[in-house]
mmCIF file of C-alpha atoms in Angstrom:
data_model
loop_
_atom_site.group_PDB
_atom_site.id
_atom_site.type_symbol
_atom_site.label_atom_id
_atom_site.label_comp_id
_atom_site.label_asym_id
_atom_site.label_seq_id
_atom_site.Cartn_x
_atom_site.Cartn_y
_atom_site.Cartn_z
ATOM 1 C CA UNK A 1 -17.027 -32.370 -3.165
ATOM 2 C CA UNK A 2 -15.358 -29.509 -4.980
ATOM 3 C CA UNK A 3 -11.731 -29.920 -6.026
ATOM 4 C CA UNK A 4 -9.129 -27.954 -4.096
ATOM 5 C CA UNK A 5 -7.147 -25.121 -5.631
ATOM 6 C CA UNK A 6 -4.112 -27.394 -5.914
ATOM 7 C CA UNK A 7 -6.142 -30.049 -7.747
ATOM 8 C CA UNK A 8 -7.480 -27.432 -10.151
ATOM 9 C CA UNK A 9 -3.977 -26.044 -10.734
ATOM 10 C CA UNK A 10 -2.705 -29.554 -11.416
ATOM 11 C CA UNK A 11 -5.485 -30.120 -13.943
ATOM 12 C CA UNK A 12 -4.891 -26.763 -15.575
ATOM 13 C CA UNK A 13 -1.133 -27.389 -15.808
ATOM 14 C CA UNK A 14 -0.979 -31.081 -16.693
ATOM 15 C CA UNK A 15 -4.050 -31.510 -18.862
ATOM 16 C CA UNK A 16 -4.161 -27.949 -20.197
ATOM 17 C CA UNK A 17 -7.739 -27.930 -18.879
ATOM 18 C CA UNK A 18 -9.123 -24.424 -19.393
ATOM 19 C CA UNK A 19 -12.205 -25.319 -17.365
ATOM 20 C CA UNK A 20 -10.012 -25.952 -14.331
ATOM 21 C CA UNK A 21 -8.445 -22.506 -14.587
ATOM 22 C CA UNK A 22 -11.891 -20.966 -15.174
ATOM 23 C CA UNK A 23 -13.016 -22.603 -11.923
ATOM 24 C CA UNK A 24 -10.073 -20.987 -10.137
ATOM 25 C CA UNK A 25 -11.054 -17.607 -11.589
ATOM 26 C CA UNK A 26 -14.675 -18.020 -10.468
ATOM 27 C CA UNK A 27 -13.548 -19.085 -7.012
ATOM 28 C CA UNK A 28 -11.196 -16.137 -6.416
ATOM 29 C CA UNK A 29 -12.322 -13.240 -8.616
ATOM 30 C CA UNK A 30 -14.848 -11.582 -6.274
ATOM 31 C CA UNK A 31 -12.540 -11.422 -3.266
ATOM 32 C CA UNK A 32 -9.518 -10.451 -5.342
ATOM 33 C CA UNK A 33 -11.492 -7.656 -6.959
ATOM 34 C CA UNK A 34 -12.794 -6.490 -3.545
ATOM 35 C CA UNK A 35 -9.215 -6.397 -2.228
ATOM 36 C CA UNK A 36 -8.065 -4.362 -5.232
ATOM 37 C CA UNK A 37 -11.009 -1.932 -5.050
ATOM 38 C CA UNK A 38 -10.165 -1.226 -1.427
ATOM 39 C CA UNK A 39 -6.475 -0.979 -2.197
ATOM 40 C CA UNK A 40 -6.713 1.494 -5.073
ATOM 41 C CA UNK A 41 -10.136 3.068 -4.443
ATOM 42 C CA UNK A 42 -11.254 2.806 -8.073
ATOM 43 C CA UNK A 43 -13.575 -0.008 -9.172
ATOM 44 C CA UNK A 44 -12.742 0.142 -12.871
ATOM 45 C CA UNK A 45 -8.997 0.215 -12.186
ATOM 46 C CA UNK A 46 -9.442 -2.724 -9.799
ATOM 47 C CA UNK A 47 -11.225 -4.662 -12.558
ATOM 48 C CA UNK A 48 -8.361 -3.966 -14.968
ATOM 49 C CA UNK A 49 -5.724 -4.999 -12.436
ATOM 50 C CA UNK A 50 -7.653 -8.162 -11.523
ATOM 51 C CA UNK A 51 -7.975 -9.094 -15.187
ATOM 52 C CA UNK A 52 -4.241 -8.524 -15.735
ATOM 53 C CA UNK A 53 -3.472 -10.615 -12.646
ATOM 54 C CA UNK A 54 -5.552 -13.542 -13.900
ATOM 55 C CA UNK A 55 -3.974 -13.317 -17.358
ATOM 56 C CA UNK A 56 -0.484 -13.338 -15.809
ATOM 57 C CA UNK A 57 -1.433 -16.171 -13.469
ATOM 58 C CA UNK A 58 -2.699 -18.232 -16.406
ATOM 59 C CA UNK A 59 0.416 -17.519 -18.448
ATOM 60 C CA UNK A 60 2.711 -18.261 -15.494
ATOM 61 C CA UNK A 61 0.847 -21.236 -14.082
ATOM 62 C CA UNK A 62 3.842 -23.467 -14.733
ATOM 63 C CA UNK A 63 5.776 -21.257 -12.294
ATOM 64 C CA UNK A 64 3.418 -22.101 -9.430
ATOM 65 C CA UNK A 65 5.211 -24.821 -7.501
ATOM 66 C CA UNK A 66 2.661 -25.302 -4.729
ATOM 67 C CA UNK A 67 4.944 -24.231 -1.870
ATOM 68 C CA UNK A 68 2.225 -21.873 -0.637
ATOM 69 C CA UNK A 69 -1.431 -21.489 -1.405
ATOM 70 C CA UNK A 70 -2.646 -20.635 -4.886
ATOM 71 C CA UNK A 71 -4.584 -17.757 -3.339
ATOM 72 C CA UNK A 72 -1.490 -16.083 -1.883
ATOM 73 C CA UNK A 73 0.388 -16.625 -5.183
ATOM 74 C CA UNK A 74 -2.492 -15.005 -7.096
ATOM 75 C CA UNK A 75 -2.716 -12.066 -4.686
ATOM 76 C CA UNK A 76 1.049 -11.565 -4.989
ATOM 77 C CA UNK A 77 0.638 -11.238 -8.755
ATOM 78 C CA UNK A 78 -2.268 -8.808 -8.281
ATOM 79 C CA UNK A 79 -0.321 -6.730 -5.780
ATOM 80 C CA UNK A 80 2.655 -6.493 -8.157
ATOM 81 C CA UNK A 81 0.250 -5.404 -10.915
ATOM 82 C CA UNK A 82 -1.145 -2.745 -8.567
ATOM 83 C CA UNK A 83 2.368 -1.480 -7.791
ATOM 84 C CA UNK A 84 3.285 -1.437 -11.480
ATOM 85 C CA UNK A 85 0.120 0.510 -12.299
ATOM 86 C CA UNK A 86 0.860 2.944 -9.469
ATOM 87 C CA UNK A 87 4.384 3.513 -10.814
ATOM 88 C CA UNK A 88 2.977 4.156 -14.289
ATOM 89 C CA UNK A 89 0.446 6.602 -12.894
ATOM 90 C CA UNK A 90 3.154 8.480 -10.977
ATOM 91 C CA UNK A 91 5.350 8.653 -14.061
ATOM 92 C CA UNK A 92 2.434 10.027 -16.103
ATOM 93 C CA UNK A 93 1.705 12.613 -13.425
ATOM 94 C CA UNK A 94 5.353 13.727 -13.368
ATOM 95 C CA UNK A 95 5.267 13.969 -17.119
ATOM 96 C CA UNK A 96 2.253 16.274 -16.867
ATOM 97 C CA UNK A 97 4.183 18.402 -14.393
ATOM 98 C CA UNK A 98 2.594 17.725 -11.008
ATOM 99 C CA UNK A 99 1.104 14.995 -8.929
ATOM 100 C CA UNK A 100 -2.635 15.362 -8.500
ATOM 101 C CA UNK A 101 -4.059 15.728 -5.001
ATOM 102 C CA UNK A 102 -6.321 12.979 -3.726
ATOM 103 C CA UNK A 103 -9.588 13.397 -5.545
ATOM 104 C CA UNK A 104 -12.960 12.936 -3.893
ATOM 105 C CA UNK A 105 -14.151 9.351 -4.253
ATOM 106 C CA UNK A 106 -16.414 8.750 -7.215
ATOM 107 C CA UNK A 107 -19.930 7.496 -6.657
ATOM 108 C CA UNK A 108 -19.026 4.080 -8.065
ATOM 109 C CA UNK A 109 -16.176 3.668 -5.616
ATOM 110 C CA UNK A 110 -18.553 4.215 -2.707
ATOM 111 C CA UNK A 111 -20.454 1.088 -3.658
ATOM 112 C CA UNK A 112 -17.663 -1.149 -2.347
ATOM 113 C CA UNK A 113 -19.332 -1.688 1.013
ATOM 114 C CA UNK A 114 -17.018 0.603 2.946
ATOM 115 C CA UNK A 115 -18.223 3.636 4.836
ATOM 116 C CA UNK A 116 -16.806 6.994 3.839
ATOM 117 C CA UNK A 117 -15.031 7.254 7.217
ATOM 118 C CA UNK A 118 -13.422 3.865 6.733
ATOM 119 C CA UNK A 119 -12.381 4.765 3.179
ATOM 120 C CA UNK A 120 -10.808 7.984 4.479
ATOM 121 C CA UNK A 121 -8.972 6.122 7.231
ATOM 122 C CA UNK A 122 -7.667 3.522 4.753
ATOM 123 C CA UNK A 123 -6.483 6.273 2.416
ATOM 124 C CA UNK A 124 -4.365 7.752 5.234
ATOM 125 C CA UNK A 125 -2.369 4.540 5.693
ATOM 126 C CA UNK A 126 0.829 4.010 3.776
ATOM 127 C CA UNK A 127 0.712 1.530 0.905
ATOM 128 C CA UNK A 128 2.097 -1.505 2.772
ATOM 129 C CA UNK A 129 -0.059 -0.909 5.854
ATOM 130 C CA UNK A 130 -3.184 -0.635 3.684
ATOM 131 C CA UNK A 131 -2.337 -3.771 1.711
ATOM 132 C CA UNK A 132 -1.479 -5.783 4.834
ATOM 133 C CA UNK A 133 -4.605 -4.848 6.789
ATOM 134 C CA UNK A 134 -6.857 -5.439 3.780
ATOM 135 C CA UNK A 135 -5.342 -8.873 3.191
ATOM 136 C CA UNK A 136 -5.470 -9.933 6.854
ATOM 137 C CA UNK A 137 -8.670 -8.294 8.065
ATOM 138 C CA UNK A 138 -10.802 -7.989 4.932
ATOM 139 C CA UNK A 139 -9.661 -10.917 2.777
ATOM 140 C CA UNK A 140 -9.099 -13.306 5.694
ATOM 141 C CA UNK A 141 -5.445 -14.078 4.962
ATOM 142 C CA UNK A 142 -3.196 -15.372 7.702
ATOM 143 C CA UNK A 143 -0.124 -13.240 8.384
ATOM 144 C CA UNK A 144 1.946 -15.902 6.613
ATOM 145 C CA UNK A 145 -0.245 -15.803 3.503
ATOM 146 C CA UNK A 146 -0.183 -11.998 3.482
ATOM 147 C CA UNK A 147 3.614 -12.040 3.790
ATOM 148 C CA UNK A 148 3.777 -14.352 0.802
ATOM 149 C CA UNK A 149 1.371 -12.221 -1.241
ATOM 150 C CA UNK A 150 3.244 -9.006 -0.419
ATOM 151 C CA UNK A 151 6.711 -10.574 -0.730
ATOM 152 C CA UNK A 152 7.497 -9.152 2.695
ATOM 153 C CA UNK A 153 8.961 -10.693 5.852
ATOM 154 C CA UNK A 154 6.388 -12.172 8.231
ATOM 155 C CA UNK A 155 7.451 -9.902 11.104
ATOM 156 C CA UNK A 156 7.075 -6.832 8.903
ATOM 157 C CA UNK A 157 3.559 -7.844 7.879
ATOM 158 C CA UNK A 158 2.588 -8.303 11.533
ATOM 159 C CA UNK A 159 3.966 -4.835 12.248
ATOM 160 C CA UNK A 160 2.139 -3.291 9.271
ATOM 161 C CA UNK A 161 -1.152 -4.841 10.398
ATOM 162 C CA UNK A 162 -0.728 -3.757 14.019
ATOM 163 C CA UNK A 163 0.309 -0.240 13.026
ATOM 164 C CA UNK A 164 -2.575 0.052 10.540
ATOM 165 C CA UNK A 165 -5.125 -1.127 13.113
ATOM 166 C CA UNK A 166 -3.877 1.396 15.651
ATOM 167 C CA UNK A 167 -3.877 4.267 13.141
ATOM 168 C CA UNK A 168 -7.363 3.361 11.930
ATOM 169 C CA UNK A 169 -8.741 3.123 15.478
ATOM 170 C CA UNK A 170 -7.319 6.566 16.215
ATOM 171 C CA UNK A 171 -8.615 8.101 12.973
ATOM 172 C CA UNK A 172 -12.078 6.556 13.242
ATOM 173 C CA UNK A 173 -12.510 7.461 16.914
ATOM 174 C CA UNK A 174 -11.339 11.029 16.204
ATOM 175 C CA UNK A 175 -13.887 11.364 13.395
ATOM 176 C CA UNK A 176 -16.766 9.985 15.461
ATOM 177 C CA UNK A 177 -15.911 12.104 18.506
ATOM 178 C CA UNK A 178 -15.775 15.263 16.373
ATOM 179 C CA UNK A 179 -19.430 14.800 15.381
ATOM 180 C CA UNK A 180 -21.590 16.492 18.064
ATOM 181 C CA UNK A 181 -24.596 14.144 17.896
ATOM 182 C CA UNK A 182 -22.678 10.962 17.124
ATOM 183 C CA UNK A 183 -23.154 8.069 19.559
ATOM 184 C CA UNK A 184 -20.085 7.022 21.495
ATOM 185 C CA UNK A 185 -18.270 4.159 19.744
ATOM 186 C CA UNK A 186 -18.135 0.879 21.621
ATOM 187 C CA UNK A 187 -14.682 -0.635 22.095
ATOM 188 C CA UNK A 188 -13.975 -3.439 19.676
ATOM 189 C CA UNK A 189 -11.498 -6.265 19.704
ATOM 190 C CA UNK A 190 -10.279 -5.311 16.260
ATOM 191 C CA UNK A 191 -11.533 -3.932 12.973
ATOM 192 C CA UNK A 192 -13.745 -6.130 10.873
ATOM 193 C CA UNK A 193 -14.461 -5.332 7.270
ATOM 194 C CA UNK A 194 -17.144 -6.527 4.961
ATOM 195 C CA UNK A 195 -15.654 -8.443 2.050
#
């Protein structure tokens, strides 16, 4: 039986066992990276942010007290890294004189498993809505875990997710109905994303 995240964290903290932390990285890196790719729309940037998040998690492992899951703690670090990178990018754009318009997605970004319509719909959500729906619907977080990862109140996260789902349903149904030969979409209970 594989050790739990908490057992691996305990080993990594108490025994300074690098193999235990490496096991945590292997366990969480693919889904964390997928979340970040969908959040920022750039695979190489997502890789950089994920790497920074794991480095910060390793350095701050003594700060993990186990009150929540290791996964939500790690995603909180990654989300803060994403926000910090976004602030740096905005500052650089202001320094250059103007913010750049949304660029067309690069070919590499399209390989994330999301359709172009879904990527467009996600890009139209505000930052917190996009992060909340990706955590809850794509990464499989509970609302409580997502609230912890986003450092947001639970009620707010529920609102962000509900609002994002409604906006995405509207955007995706508008896009499919505007295509003349497109089949009629079947009603769904909620969006499901490939992770």
